[in-house]
C-alpha cells in the first residue's frame, strides 16, 4: 500500500506529466529516506525515440526518478515545505541493467549527509530485485 499517491507526491514536488517519474511512495522516513515506485508503460513519451525498435527507459531518467524520490524525502519536512530541491551533481553513476515497458522500478534514495540546504543521497533503482542503477546525488534546496 502506498504511503503517498501520485496526487500527494505532486503536493510536495513541482514535477508534472510528462516529467513526474514516480507513481507512488511506498516507504517514507522524512529527512532520511524514501522508497518509490515507477511502473514503466510503453506509452511513455520517450519511447518514441529511445529506441523505436527496442524501447529502453533512458538511464538519465531513472536517475531523475531517484532524485524525485529523494526530493520527496527532503521536501516533506516542515522546514522545506513549498520549496524546490534542485539536482546539483550526479556522482558514481552505474547502469547495471536496462528497464523496459512492463517492468516496475523500485526507487530507493537514502539521505546520507545534509548541511543547511545542501545534501547528498545514496540512490538505487531495482527491477525484479536486481540492481539496475546506482548513483550518489547531490541536491540543493532553493528558497521558497
Coordinates of C-alpha atoms in Angstrom, one line a residue:
X1 CA 0.0 0.0 0.0
X2 CA 1.3 3.4 -0.9
X3 CA 2.3 5.9 1.7
X4 CA 1.9 8.7 -0.9
X5 CA -0.1 8.6 -4.1
X6 CA 0.8 10.5 -7.3
X7 CA -1.5 13.3 -6.2
X8 CA 0.1 13.6 -2.8
X9 CA 3.6 13.5 -4.4
X10 CA 2.6 16.5 -6.6
X11 CA 1.7 18.4 -3.4
X12 CA 5.4 18.0 -2.3
X13 CA 7.5 18.3 -5.5
X14 CA 6.7 20.6 -8.5
X15 CA 7.1 17.9 -11.2
X16 CA 4.2 17.2 -13.5
X17 CA 3.5 14.9 -16.5
X18 CA 5.4 14.1 -18.6
X19 CA 8.3 14.6 -16.2
X20 CA 6.9 13.3 -12.9
X21 CA 8.6 9.9 -12.9
X22 CA 7.3 8.5 -9.6
X23 CA 3.9 6.8 -9.3
X24 CA 3.8 6.2 -5.6
X25 CA 6.0 6.4 -2.5
X26 CA 5.9 3.1 -0.6
X27 CA 8.1 3.9 2.4
X28 CA 9.0 7.3 3.9
X29 CA 11.2 8.5 6.7
X30 CA 11.1 12.3 6.4
X31 CA 14.6 13.7 6.0
X32 CA 16.1 10.3 5.9
X33 CA 14.9 8.0 3.1
X34 CA 12.1 7.2 0.7
X35 CA 11.2 4.3 -1.5
X36 CA 9.2 4.9 -4.6
X37 CA 7.7 3.0 -7.5
X38 CA 7.5 3.7 -11.2
X39 CA 5.5 1.4 -13.4
X40 CA 7.1 1.7 -16.8
X41 CA 4.5 1.9 -19.6
X42 CA 5.0 1.6 -23.3
X43 CA 3.0 4.8 -23.6
X44 CA 5.9 6.9 -22.0
X45 CA 6.7 9.7 -24.4
X46 CA 10.4 9.0 -24.5
X47 CA 9.9 5.5 -26.0
X48 CA 9.0 7.1 -29.4
X49 CA 12.7 7.8 -29.9
X50 CA 14.6 5.6 -27.3
X51 CA 14.5 3.3 -29.1
X52 CA 11.7 2.7 -31.6
X53 CA 12.5 -1.0 -32.2
X54 CA 13.8 -1.7 -28.7
X55 CA 12.2 0.5 -26.0
X56 CA 14.6 1.2 -23.1
X57 CA 13.9 3.7 -20.3
X58 CA 16.8 6.2 -20.6
X59 CA 19.3 5.8 -17.7
X60 CA 19.3 9.5 -17.0
X61 CA 15.5 9.4 -16.5
X62 CA 16.0 6.6 -14.0
X63 CA 18.5 8.9 -12.2
X64 CA 15.9 11.7 -12.3
X65 CA 13.3 9.4 -10.8
X66 CA 15.7 8.6 -8.0
X67 CA 16.2 12.3 -7.5
X68 CA 12.5 12.9 -7.3
X69 CA 12.1 10.2 -4.6
X70 CA 14.9 11.9 -2.7
X71 CA 13.3 15.3 -3.1
X72 CA 10.1 13.9 -1.5
X73 CA 12.1 12.7 1.5
X74 CA 13.6 16.1 1.9
X75 CA 10.8 18.4 1.0
X76 CA 8.1 16.7 3.1
X77 CA 9.9 18.2 6.2
X78 CA 8.2 21.3 7.6
X79 CA 11.3 23.5 7.2
X80 CA 11.3 22.8 3.4
X81 CA 7.6 22.9 2.7
X82 CA 6.8 24.7 -0.6
X83 CA 10.4 24.7 -1.8
X84 CA 12.2 23.0 -4.6
X85 CA 15.1 20.6 -4.4
X86 CA 17.4 21.0 -7.4
X87 CA 19.8 18.3 -8.6
X88 CA 23.3 19.6 -8.1
X89 CA 25.5 16.7 -9.0
X90 CA 25.4 13.0 -10.1
X91 CA 28.4 11.0 -9.0
X92 CA 29.5 7.4 -9.3
X93 CA 26.5 6.5 -11.5
X94 CA 26.5 3.0 -12.7
X95 CA 23.9 1.4 -15.0
X96 CA 23.7 -2.3 -14.4
X97 CA 20.6 -3.4 -16.5
X98 CA 18.1 -1.9 -18.7
X99 CA 14.5 -1.1 -17.7
X100 CA 11.8 -1.7 -20.3
X101 CA 8.0 -1.4 -20.7
X102 CA 6.0 -3.6 -18.4
X103 CA 8.6 -3.6 -15.6
X104 CA 8.4 -1.8 -12.3
X105 CA 11.2 0.3 -10.9
X106 CA 11.8 0.3 -7.2
X107 CA 13.5 3.6 -6.4
X108 CA 15.3 3.9 -3.1
X109 CA 17.1 7.1 -2.0
X110 CA 18.7 7.5 1.4
X111 CA 19.8 10.9 2.5
X112 CA 23.4 10.4 3.9
X113 CA 24.5 13.9 4.5
X114 CA 22.9 17.3 5.0
X115 CA 24.5 20.7 5.7
X116 CA 22.0 23.6 5.5
X117 CA 20.1 23.5 2.2
X118 CA 22.6 21.1 0.6
X119 CA 22.7 17.3 0.9
X120 CA 23.8 14.0 -0.6
X121 CA 21.7 11.0 -1.3
X122 CA 22.6 7.4 -2.0
X123 CA 20.3 6.2 -4.7
X124 CA 19.5 2.8 -6.1
X125 CA 16.9 1.5 -8.6
X126 CA 15.9 -2.1 -8.8
X127 CA 13.9 -4.2 -11.3
X128 CA 12.7 -7.5 -10.0
X129 CA 15.0 -7.2 -7.1
X130 CA 18.1 -6.8 -9.3
X131 CA 20.1 -3.6 -9.2
X132 CA 19.5 -1.5 -12.3
X133 CA 21.1 1.9 -11.5
X134 CA 23.0 3.3 -8.6
X135 CA 24.4 6.8 -8.0
X136 CA 25.3 9.4 -5.4
X137 CA 23.1 12.5 -5.9
X138 CA 23.8 16.0 -4.5
X139 CA 20.8 18.3 -4.1
X140 CA 20.3 21.9 -3.1
X141 CA 17.0 23.2 -1.7
X142 CA 16.0 26.5 -3.2
X143 CA 14.3 29.4 -1.4
X144 CA 10.5 29.2 -1.2

